[in-house]
PDB file of C-alpha atoms and ligand atoms in Angstrom:
ATOM      1  CA  MET N   1      39.580 -59.681  58.418  1.00  0.00           C
ATOM      2  CA  LEU N   2      38.494 -61.579  61.519  1.00  0.00           C
ATOM      3  CA  LEU N   3      37.446 -65.215  61.589  1.00  0.00           C
ATOM      4  CA  GLU N   4      33.777 -64.842  60.701  1.00  0.00           C
ATOM      5  CA  GLN N   5      33.088 -68.488  61.415  1.00  0.00           C
ATOM      6  CA  ASN N   6      34.228 -68.101  64.979  1.00  0.00           C
ATOM      7  CA  LEU N   7      31.159 -68.038  67.210  1.00  0.00           C
ATOM      8  CA  ASP N   8      32.838 -65.676  69.613  1.00  0.00           C
ATOM      9  CA  TYR N   9      32.396 -62.854  67.108  1.00  0.00           C
ATOM     10  CA  ILE N  10      29.206 -61.109  66.147  1.00  0.00           C
ATOM     11  CA  ASN N  11      29.220 -59.465  62.747  1.00  0.00           C
ATOM     12  CA  ILE N  12      27.180 -56.278  63.055  1.00  0.00           C
ATOM     13  CA  ASN N  13      26.338 -56.397  59.353  1.00  0.00           C
ATOM     14  CA  ASN N  14      25.124 -60.009  59.435  1.00  0.00           C
ATOM     15  CA  THR N  15      21.734 -60.412  61.075  1.00  0.00           C
ATOM     16  CA  SER N  16      22.008 -64.141  61.894  1.00  0.00           C
ATOM     17  CA  ASN N  17      23.253 -63.434  65.443  1.00  0.00           C
ATOM     18  CA  ASN N  18      20.311 -61.157  66.145  1.00  0.00           C
ATOM     19  CA  ASP N  19      19.218 -62.724  69.423  1.00  0.00           C
ATOM     20  CA  ILE N  20      22.493 -62.307  71.275  1.00  0.00           C
ATOM     21  CA  LEU N  21      23.048 -58.900  69.722  1.00  0.00           C
ATOM     22  CA  ASN N  22      19.545 -57.764  70.673  1.00  0.00           C
ATOM     23  CA  PHE N  23      20.187 -58.983  74.209  1.00  0.00           C
ATOM     24  CA  ILE N  24      23.481 -57.099  74.476  1.00  0.00           C
ATOM     25  CA  LEU N  25      22.418 -53.858  72.799  1.00  0.00           C
ATOM     26  CA  CYS N  26      19.105 -53.639  74.673  1.00  0.00           C
ATOM     27  CA  TYR N  27      20.070 -55.186  78.019  1.00  0.00           C
ATOM     28  CA  PRO N  28      18.226 -55.980  80.284  1.00  0.00           C
ATOM     29  CA  VAL N  29      15.137 -56.333  78.078  1.00  0.00           C
ATOM     30  CA  SER N  30      14.738 -57.190  74.421  1.00  0.00           C
ATOM     31  CA  ASN N  31      13.119 -54.532  72.279  1.00  0.00           C
ATOM     32  CA  ASN N  32      12.961 -54.857  68.488  1.00  0.00           C
ATOM     33  CA  GLU N  33      12.330 -51.228  67.666  1.00  0.00           C
ATOM     34  CA  LEU N  34      15.132 -49.939  69.887  1.00  0.00           C
ATOM     35  CA  PHE N  35      17.347 -52.777  68.685  1.00  0.00           C
ATOM     36  CA  ASN N  36      17.072 -51.628  65.068  1.00  0.00           C
ATOM     37  CA  GLN N  37      17.758 -48.024  66.073  1.00  0.00           C
ATOM     38  CA  ARG N  38      20.771 -49.007  68.143  1.00  0.00           C
ATOM     39  CA  LEU N  39      22.087 -51.318  65.426  1.00  0.00           C
ATOM     40  CA  GLN N  40      22.007 -48.428  62.961  1.00  0.00           C
ATOM     41  CA  GLU N  41      23.644 -46.138  65.533  1.00  0.00           C
ATOM     42  CA  LEU N  42      26.430 -48.698  65.959  1.00  0.00           C
ATOM     43  CA  LYS N  43      26.918 -49.028  62.189  1.00  0.00           C
ATOM     44  CA  ASN N  44      27.094 -45.231  61.915  1.00  0.00           C
ATOM     45  CA  LEU N  45      29.944 -45.312  64.433  1.00  0.00           C
ATOM     46  CA  GLY N  46      31.793 -47.741  62.165  1.00  0.00           C
ATOM     47  CA  ILE N  47      31.681 -50.743  64.504  1.00  0.00           C
ATOM     48  CA  GLU N  48      31.894 -53.984  62.503  1.00  0.00           C
ATOM     49  CA  TYR N  49      32.245 -56.782  65.039  1.00  0.00           C
ATOM     50  CA  LEU N  50      31.680 -57.483  68.693  1.00  0.00           C
ATOM     51  CA  GLU N  51      33.920 -60.047  70.336  1.00  0.00           C
ATOM     52  CA  LEU N  52      32.298 -62.063  73.096  1.00  0.00           C
ATOM     53  CA  SER N  53      35.223 -62.250  75.479  1.00  0.00           C
ATOM     54  CA  GLY N  54      36.165 -60.905  78.881  1.00  0.00           C
ATOM     55  CA  PRO N  55      35.821 -61.683  82.564  1.00  0.00           C
ATOM     56  CA  THR N  56      32.073 -61.036  82.962  1.00  0.00           C
ATOM     57  CA  ILE N  57      29.550 -63.695  81.947  1.00  0.00           C
ATOM     58  CA  LEU N  58      26.062 -62.556  81.021  1.00  0.00           C
ATOM     59  CA  PHE N  59      23.755 -65.539  80.473  1.00  0.00           C
ATOM     60  CA  GLY N  60      26.554 -67.536  78.898  1.00  0.00           C
ATOM     61  CA  ASN N  61      28.084 -64.678  76.898  1.00  0.00           C
ATOM     62  CA  HIS N  62      31.454 -63.249  77.856  1.00  0.00           C
ATOM     63  CA  ILE N  63      31.801 -59.463  77.950  1.00  0.00           C
ATOM     64  CA  LEU N  64      34.343 -56.997  79.369  1.00  0.00           C
ATOM     65  CA  GLY N  65      32.133 -55.733  82.159  1.00  0.00           C
ATOM     66  CA  LYS N  66      28.723 -54.881  83.467  1.00  0.00           C
ATOM     67  CA  GLY N  67      27.842 -51.853  85.556  1.00  0.00           C
ATOM     68  CA  THR N  68      24.516 -50.579  86.775  1.00  0.00           C
ATOM     69  CA  ARG N  69      24.259 -48.133  83.861  1.00  0.00           C
ATOM     70  CA  GLY N  70      26.229 -49.757  81.093  1.00  0.00           C
ATOM     71  CA  LEU N  71      27.570 -52.922  79.531  1.00  0.00           C
ATOM     72  CA  VAL N  72      31.090 -52.883  78.127  1.00  0.00           C
ATOM     73  CA  VAL N  73      31.926 -55.175  75.216  1.00  0.00           C
ATOM     74  CA  LYS N  74      35.032 -55.640  73.093  1.00  0.00           C
ATOM     75  CA  ALA N  75      34.359 -54.249  69.615  1.00  0.00           C
ATOM     76  CA  PHE N  76      36.225 -53.901  66.342  1.00  0.00           C
ATOM     77  CA  SER N  77      36.341 -51.139  63.785  1.00  0.00           C
ATOM     78  CA  LYS N  78      38.775 -51.477  60.878  1.00  0.00           C
ATOM     79  CA  ASN N  79      40.625 -54.328  62.619  1.00  0.00           C
ATOM     80  CA  GLN N  80      41.263 -52.211  65.698  1.00  0.00           C
ATOM     81  CA  ALA N  81      39.921 -53.420  69.056  1.00  0.00           C
ATOM     82  CA  TYR N  82      38.083 -51.019  71.362  1.00  0.00           C
ATOM     83  CA  ALA N  83      35.928 -51.083  74.461  1.00  0.00           C
ATOM     84  CA  LEU N  84      32.328 -50.269  73.563  1.00  0.00           C
ATOM     85  CA  LYS N  85      30.182 -48.935  76.394  1.00  0.00           C
ATOM     86  CA  ILE N  86      26.481 -49.520  75.809  1.00  0.00           C
ATOM     87  CA  ARG N  87      23.855 -47.536  77.738  1.00  0.00           C
ATOM     88  CA  ARG N  88      21.574 -50.015  79.497  1.00  0.00           C
ATOM     89  CA  LEU N  89      17.877 -49.566  78.790  1.00  0.00           C
ATOM     90  CA  ASP N  90      17.263 -49.255  82.527  1.00  0.00           C
ATOM     91  CA  SER N  91      19.993 -46.645  83.003  1.00  0.00           C
ATOM     92  CA  PRO N  92      18.856 -43.503  84.829  1.00  0.00           C
ATOM     93  CA  ARG N  93      20.858 -41.452  82.263  1.00  0.00           C
ATOM     94  CA  HIS N  94      19.051 -40.385  79.090  1.00  0.00           C
ATOM     95  CA  ASN N  95      22.201 -40.433  77.007  1.00  0.00           C
ATOM     96  CA  LEU N  96      25.965 -40.855  77.332  1.00  0.00           C
ATOM     97  CA  SER N  97      26.876 -37.373  76.153  1.00  0.00           C
ATOM     98  CA  LYS N  98      27.773 -35.908  79.557  1.00  0.00           C
ATOM     99  CA  GLU N  99      29.948 -38.914  80.380  1.00  0.00           C
ATOM    100  CA  ALA N 100      31.671 -38.669  76.978  1.00  0.00           C
ATOM    101  CA  LYS N 101      32.238 -34.931  77.409  1.00  0.00           C
ATOM    102  CA  ILE N 102      33.814 -35.241  80.856  1.00  0.00           C
ATOM    103  CA  GLN N 103      35.873 -38.255  79.783  1.00  0.00           C
ATOM    104  CA  SER N 104      37.225 -36.280  76.787  1.00  0.00           C
ATOM    105  CA  PHE N 105      38.187 -33.465  79.132  1.00  0.00           C
ATOM    106  CA  VAL N 106      39.998 -35.771  81.554  1.00  0.00           C
ATOM    107  CA  ASN N 107      41.696 -37.418  78.552  1.00  0.00           C
ATOM    108  CA  SER N 108      43.233 -33.997  77.890  1.00  0.00           C
ATOM    109  CA  LEU N 109      44.720 -34.233  81.410  1.00  0.00           C
ATOM    110  CA  GLY N 110      46.136 -37.675  80.549  1.00  0.00           C
ATOM    111  CA  ILE N 111      43.473 -39.513  82.556  1.00  0.00           C
ATOM    112  CA  GLY N 112      40.991 -42.277  81.653  1.00  0.00           C
ATOM    113  CA  PRO N 113      40.582 -44.552  78.616  1.00  0.00           C
ATOM    114  CA  LYS N 114      40.888 -42.430  75.454  1.00  0.00           C
ATOM    115  CA  ILE N 115      37.538 -41.665  73.866  1.00  0.00           C
ATOM    116  CA  VAL N 116      37.430 -42.440  70.158  1.00  0.00           C
ATOM    117  CA  ASP N 117      33.808 -41.586  69.361  1.00  0.00           C
ATOM    118  CA  SER N 118      30.434 -41.456  71.038  1.00  0.00           C
ATOM    119  CA  SER N 119      26.714 -41.209  70.348  1.00  0.00           C
ATOM    120  CA  LYS N 120      23.507 -41.205  72.374  1.00  0.00           C
ATOM    121  CA  ASN N 121      23.814 -44.825  73.514  1.00  0.00           C
ATOM    122  CA  PHE N 122      27.458 -45.734  72.899  1.00  0.00           C
ATOM    123  CA  ILE N 123      30.971 -44.725  73.818  1.00  0.00           C
ATOM    124  CA  ILE N 124      33.870 -46.176  71.842  1.00  0.00           C
ATOM    125  CA  MET N 125      37.033 -45.939  73.859  1.00  0.00           C
ATOM    126  CA  GLU N 126      40.474 -47.357  74.383  1.00  0.00           C
ATOM    127  CA  LEU N 127      40.387 -50.991  75.460  1.00  0.00           C
ATOM    128  CA  ILE N 128      41.993 -51.467  78.866  1.00  0.00           C
ATOM    129  CA  GLN N 129      42.751 -55.028  79.827  1.00  0.00           C
ATOM    130  CA  GLY N 130      44.745 -55.628  82.966  1.00  0.00           C
ATOM    131  CA  LYS N 131      44.721 -56.201  86.691  1.00  0.00           C
ATOM    132  CA  LEU N 132      42.546 -54.838  89.460  1.00  0.00           C
ATOM    133  CA  LEU N 133      44.268 -53.168  92.425  1.00  0.00           C
ATOM    134  CA  SER N 134      43.668 -56.095  94.772  1.00  0.00           C
ATOM    135  CA  GLN N 135      45.411 -58.435  92.323  1.00  0.00           C
ATOM    136  CA  LEU N 136      48.647 -56.456  92.810  1.00  0.00           C
ATOM    137  CA  TYR N 137      48.712 -57.360  96.492  1.00  0.00           C
ATOM    138  CA  ASP N 138      48.047 -61.027  95.705  1.00  0.00           C
ATOM    139  CA  MET N 139      50.988 -61.406  93.336  1.00  0.00           C
ATOM    140  CA  GLU N 140      53.214 -64.340  94.241  1.00  0.00           C
ATOM    141  CA  SER N 141      56.203 -62.222  95.121  1.00  0.00           C
ATOM    142  CA  LEU N 142      54.961 -59.060  96.757  1.00  0.00           C
ATOM    143  CA  ASN N 143      56.523 -56.190  94.846  1.00  0.00           C
ATOM    144  CA  VAL N 144      56.542 -53.094  97.034  1.00  0.00           C
ATOM    145  CA  ASP N 145      57.998 -50.880  94.294  1.00  0.00           C
ATOM    146  CA  ILE N 146      55.208 -51.762  91.880  1.00  0.00           C
ATOM    147  CA  ILE N 147      52.578 -51.131  94.552  1.00  0.00           C
ATOM    148  CA  ARG N 148      54.195 -47.788  95.424  1.00  0.00           C
ATOM    149  CA  LEU N 149      54.431 -46.677  91.777  1.00  0.00           C
ATOM    150  CA  THR N 150      50.826 -47.716  91.175  1.00  0.00           C
ATOM    151  CA  ILE N 151      49.506 -45.827  94.195  1.00  0.00           C
ATOM    152  CA  LYS N 152      51.667 -42.792  93.387  1.00  0.00           C
ATOM    153  CA  SER N 153      50.288 -42.695  89.829  1.00  0.00           C
ATOM    154  CA  LEU N 154      46.755 -43.043  91.134  1.00  0.00           C
ATOM    155  CA  MET N 155      47.278 -40.219  93.626  1.00  0.00           C
ATOM    156  CA  ASP N 156      48.805 -37.972  90.948  1.00  0.00           C
ATOM    157  CA  GLN N 157      45.777 -38.529  88.723  1.00  0.00           C
ATOM    158  CA  CYS N 158      43.401 -37.826  91.615  1.00  0.00           C
ATOM    159  CA  TYR N 159      45.269 -34.630  92.445  1.00  0.00           C
ATOM    160  CA  ARG N 160      45.101 -33.546  88.782  1.00  0.00           C
ATOM    161  CA  LEU N 161      41.330 -34.179  88.778  1.00  0.00           C
ATOM    162  CA  ASP N 162      40.981 -32.220  92.039  1.00  0.00           C
ATOM    163  CA  ILE N 163      42.777 -29.125  90.850  1.00  0.00           C
ATOM    164  CA  ASN N 164      40.997 -29.207  87.480  1.00  0.00           C
ATOM    165  CA  GLY N 165      37.564 -29.262  89.112  1.00  0.00           C
ATOM    166  CA  VAL N 166      36.348 -32.723  88.060  1.00  0.00           C
ATOM    167  CA  ASP N 167      34.941 -34.940  90.776  1.00  0.00           C
ATOM    168  CA  HIS N 168      34.879 -38.592  89.648  1.00  0.00           C
ATOM    169  CA  GLY N 169      32.222 -39.394  92.244  1.00  0.00           C
ATOM    170  CA  GLU N 170      32.933 -43.088  92.775  1.00  0.00           C
ATOM    171  CA  LEU N 171      36.521 -43.253  93.950  1.00  0.00           C
ATOM    172  CA  SER N 172      35.478 -44.205  97.459  1.00  0.00           C
ATOM    173  CA  ASP N 173      35.325 -47.702  95.908  1.00  0.00           C
ATOM    174  CA  LEU N 174      38.466 -48.146  93.843  1.00  0.00           C
ATOM    175  CA  ARG N 175      37.911 -51.864  93.431  1.00  0.00           C
ATOM    176  CA  LYS N 176      36.040 -51.493  90.166  1.00  0.00           C
ATOM    177  CA  HIS N 177      37.360 -48.156  89.018  1.00  0.00           C
ATOM    178  CA  VAL N 178      41.033 -48.831  88.481  1.00  0.00           C
ATOM    179  CA  ILE N 179      42.508 -51.167  85.845  1.00  0.00           C
ATOM    180  CA  ILE N 180      46.277 -51.544  85.630  1.00  0.00           C
ATOM    181  CA  ASN N 181      47.975 -52.419  82.339  1.00  0.00           C
ATOM    182  CA  HIS N 182      51.147 -50.586  81.261  1.00  0.00           C
ATOM    183  CA  ARG N 183      49.489 -47.590  82.964  1.00  0.00           C
ATOM    184  CA  VAL N 184      47.219 -47.057  85.916  1.00  0.00           C
ATOM    185  CA  ASN N 185      43.767 -46.281  84.490  1.00  0.00           C
ATOM    186  CA  ILE N 186      40.868 -44.657  86.306  1.00  0.00           C
ATOM    187  CA  ILE N 187      37.673 -45.730  84.503  1.00  0.00           C
ATOM    188  CA  ASP N 188      33.950 -44.940  84.470  1.00  0.00           C
ATOM    189  CA  PHE N 189      33.197 -41.197  84.375  1.00  0.00           C
ATOM    190  CA  ASP N 190      29.455 -41.835  84.420  1.00  0.00           C
ATOM    191  CA  SER N 191      29.026 -40.156  87.819  1.00  0.00           C
ATOM    192  CA  ALA N 192      31.663 -37.484  87.272  1.00  0.00           C
ATOM    193  CA  SER N 193      30.778 -33.823  87.671  1.00  0.00           C
ATOM    194  CA  TYR N 194      32.240 -30.335  87.241  1.00  0.00           C
ATOM    195  CA  ASN N 195      29.752 -28.963  89.744  1.00  0.00           C
ATOM    196  CA  ARG N 196      30.714 -30.694  92.970  1.00  0.00           C
ATOM    197  CA  LYS N 197      33.425 -29.985  95.477  1.00  0.00           C
ATOM    198  CA  THR N 198      36.153 -32.381  94.384  1.00  0.00           C
ATOM    199  CA  SER N 199      37.097 -35.221  96.696  1.00  0.00           C
ATOM    200  CA  ASN N 200      39.102 -37.519  94.420  1.00  0.00           C
ATOM    201  CA  LEU N 201      42.326 -37.601  96.416  1.00  0.00           C
ATOM    202  CA  THR N 202      40.641 -37.789  99.814  1.00  0.00           C
ATOM    203  CA  SER N 203      38.370 -40.643  98.599  1.00  0.00           C
ATOM    204  CA  CYS N 204      41.353 -42.460  97.120  1.00  0.00           C
ATOM    205  CA  ILE N 205      43.435 -42.144 100.313  1.00  0.00           C
ATOM    206  CA  GLN N 206      40.419 -43.092 102.417  1.00  0.00           C
ATOM    207  CA  TYR N 207      39.959 -46.297 100.382  1.00  0.00           C
ATOM    208  CA  LEU N 208      43.645 -47.217 100.183  1.00  0.00           C
ATOM    209  CA  PHE N 209      44.875 -46.415 103.682  1.00  0.00           C
ATOM    210  CA  ILE N 210      41.975 -45.761 106.028  1.00  0.00           C
ATOM    211  CA  GLY N 211      38.843 -47.787 105.414  1.00  0.00           C
ATOM    212  CA  GLY N 212      39.184 -49.951 102.285  1.00  0.00           C
ATOM    213  CA  PRO N 213      39.591 -53.749 102.258  1.00  0.00           C
ATOM    214  CA  ASN N 214      43.427 -53.719 102.198  1.00  0.00           C
ATOM    215  CA  SER N 215      44.009 -50.514 104.161  1.00  0.00           C
ATOM    216  CA  GLU N 216      45.552 -52.172 107.190  1.00  0.00           C
ATOM    217  CA  PHE N 217      47.941 -54.124 104.972  1.00  0.00           C
ATOM    218  CA  LEU N 218      49.002 -50.945 103.121  1.00  0.00           C
ATOM    219  CA  ARG N 219      49.419 -48.958 106.360  1.00  0.00           C
ATOM    220  CA  LYS N 220      51.818 -51.589 107.626  1.00  0.00           C
ATOM    221  CA  LEU N 221      53.618 -51.974 104.310  1.00  0.00           C
ATOM    222  CA  PHE N 222      54.345 -48.241 104.081  1.00  0.00           C
ATOM    223  CA  GLU N 223      54.701 -47.653 107.854  1.00  0.00           C
ATOM    224  CA  ILE N 224      52.027 -44.997 107.963  1.00  0.00           C
ATOM    225  CA  ASP N 225      51.016 -42.922 110.964  1.00  0.00           C
ATOM    226  CA  LEU N 226      47.239 -42.763 110.560  1.00  0.00           C
ATOM    227  CA  ASP N 227      46.718 -39.816 112.929  1.00  0.00           C
ATOM    228  CA  LYS N 228      49.111 -37.611 110.974  1.00  0.00           C
ATOM    229  CA  ILE N 229      47.376 -38.541 107.718  1.00  0.00           C
ATOM    230  CA  LEU N 230      43.927 -37.746 109.089  1.00  0.00           C
ATOM    231  CA  LEU N 231      45.131 -34.356 110.314  1.00  0.00           C
ATOM    232  CA  LEU N 232      46.709 -33.440 106.991  1.00  0.00           C
ATOM    233  CA  LEU N 233      43.702 -34.693 105.004  1.00  0.00           C
ATOM    234  CA  ARG N 234      41.534 -32.298 106.973  1.00  0.00           C
ATOM    235  CA  LYS N 235      43.824 -29.470 105.879  1.00  0.00           C
ATOM    236  CA  TYR N 236      43.879 -30.711 102.247  1.00  0.00           C
ATOM    237  CA  LYS N 237      40.083 -30.619 102.049  1.00  0.00           C
ATOM    238  CA  PHE N 238      40.233 -26.822 102.380  1.00  0.00           C
ATOM    239  CA  ASN N 239      43.572 -26.175 100.762  1.00  0.00           C
ATOM    240  CA  LYS N 240      44.521 -28.287  97.763  1.00  0.00           C
ATOM    241  CA  ASP N 241      47.791 -26.513  97.105  1.00  0.00           C
ATOM    242  CA  TYR N 242      50.758 -28.410  95.764  1.00  0.00           C
ATOM    243  CA  LEU N 243      52.806 -28.261  98.961  1.00  0.00           C
ATOM    244  CA  THR N 244      50.025 -29.838 101.003  1.00  0.00           C
ATOM    245  CA  TYR N 245      49.799 -32.575  98.355  1.00  0.00           C
ATOM    246  CA  VAL N 246      53.547 -33.211  98.448  1.00  0.00           C
ATOM    247  CA  HIS N 247      53.402 -33.311 102.238  1.00  0.00           C
ATOM    248  CA  LEU N 248      50.696 -36.006 101.983  1.00  0.00           C
ATOM    249  CA  LEU N 249      52.877 -38.023  99.582  1.00  0.00           C
ATOM    250  CA  LYS N 250      55.739 -37.784 102.052  1.00  0.00           C
ATOM    251  CA  LEU N 251      53.661 -38.909 105.034  1.00  0.00           C
ATOM    252  CA  LEU N 252      52.434 -41.860 102.966  1.00  0.00           C
ATOM    253  CA  ASN N 253      56.043 -42.726 102.039  1.00  0.00           C
ATOM    254  CA  MET N 254      55.169 -42.450  98.368  1.00  0.00           C
ATOM    255  CA  ASN N 255      58.198 -40.421  97.324  1.00  0.00           C
TER     256      ASN N 255
HETATM  257  N1  LIG T 301      37.835 -49.021  78.653  1.00  0.00           N
HETATM  258  C1  LIG T 301      37.556 -50.217  79.178  1.00  0.00           C
HETATM  259  N2  LIG T 301      38.278 -51.316  78.802  1.00  0.00           N
HETATM  260  C2  LIG T 301      37.975 -52.524  79.333  1.00  0.00           C
HETATM  261  N3  LIG T 301      37.003 -52.760  80.238  1.00  0.00           N
HETATM  262  C3  LIG T 301      36.256 -51.715  80.645  1.00  0.00           C
HETATM  263  C4  LIG T 301      36.489 -50.398  80.133  1.00  0.00           C
HETATM  264  N4  LIG T 301      35.601 -49.558  80.722  1.00  0.00           N
HETATM  265  C5  LIG T 301      34.859 -50.323  81.544  1.00  0.00           C
HETATM  266  N5  LIG T 301      35.225 -51.617  81.509  1.00  0.00           N
HETATM  267  C6  LIG T 301      34.651 -52.742  82.288  1.00  0.00           C
HETATM  268  O1  LIG T 301      33.241 -52.632  82.290  1.00  0.00           O
HETATM  269  C7  LIG T 301      32.733 -52.503  83.632  1.00  0.00           C
HETATM  270  C8  LIG T 301      31.530 -51.586  83.641  1.00  0.00           C
HETATM  271  O2  LIG T 301      31.896 -50.318  83.143  1.00  0.00           O
HETATM  272  P1  LIG T 301      31.502 -48.983  83.908  1.00  0.00           P
HETATM  273  O3  LIG T 301      32.058 -47.836  83.121  1.00  0.00           O
HETATM  274  O4  LIG T 301      31.888 -49.081  85.332  1.00  0.00           O
HETATM  275  O5  LIG T 301      29.902 -49.019  83.766  1.00  0.00           O
HETATM  276  P2  LIG T 301      28.790 -48.288  84.655  1.00  0.00           P
HETATM  277  O6  LIG T 301      28.753 -46.846  84.213  1.00  0.00           O
HETATM  278  O7  LIG T 301      27.536 -49.014  84.347  1.00  0.00           O
HETATM  279  O8  LIG T 301      29.209 -48.416  86.091  1.00  0.00           O
HETATM  280  C9  LIG T 301      33.935 -52.015  84.439  1.00  0.00           C
HETATM  281  O9  LIG T 301      33.843 -52.408  85.783  1.00  0.00           O
HETATM  282  C10 LIG T 301      35.099 -52.685  83.745  1.00  0.00           C
HETATM  283  O10 LIG T 301      35.243 -54.020  84.205  1.00  0.00           O
HETATM  284 MG1  LIG T 302      30.792 -48.406  87.125  1.00  0.00          MG
END
């Protein structure tokens, strides 16, 4: 089993780390009653350890990430590492069931971290550790092929979401919603919906090539004619057929 002496691990079944655990499970306030409920909920899901590691620091504790509705912490069940999403106490959502349901559906399309299990306040999912989009452009030797393949994969996933009626809802800011490991992963389906007009691909293209922080760089890199893109995007909004999509890929020099 894991190194229990190592302070970077919290054993869920050993109450001596209660303070940090209470802080993480009930962020941003500490609440003993809810803590005990959540601890039991976590045990029922089979989580045994949390590992305090990752790029985000929360009052001295490392975690994988912090959003406005959830904390994400590395967690172990039967020696397997996962990402554990924890519903913040101040989250506007009453539970994580809608997010888990939509994420399971997009998993069936080959999109998003794979859901393993979920409950009212937790989602256990595939752990994705990798680079953010902007880090690709900062690599020492600029690799155009890798950037092209990454963007192409991202666009394919957005198109798949579009034609399957799921709107992610936050792809106008890709900075925090894409993690690249051996795959390109769209994360965080908290704001996703089946009931909105989908705008995944248009938001993605808008961020990458029109208005996002590196859009000018990418336009130059792929020699893109912005006017033609804007015209075709207008058509795509009303007609998401495959040929229009392929035409967009061609204008963006992605094929
Ligand atoms: N499956 C995952 N593997 C690793 N880190 C993740 C995973 N999902 C989310 N994160 C990290 O946690 C952060 C917050 O998660 P997110 O789902 O965006 O929460 P919120 O719904 O509060 O916005 C993300 O920005 C990312 O850094
Ligand atoms: Mg988020």
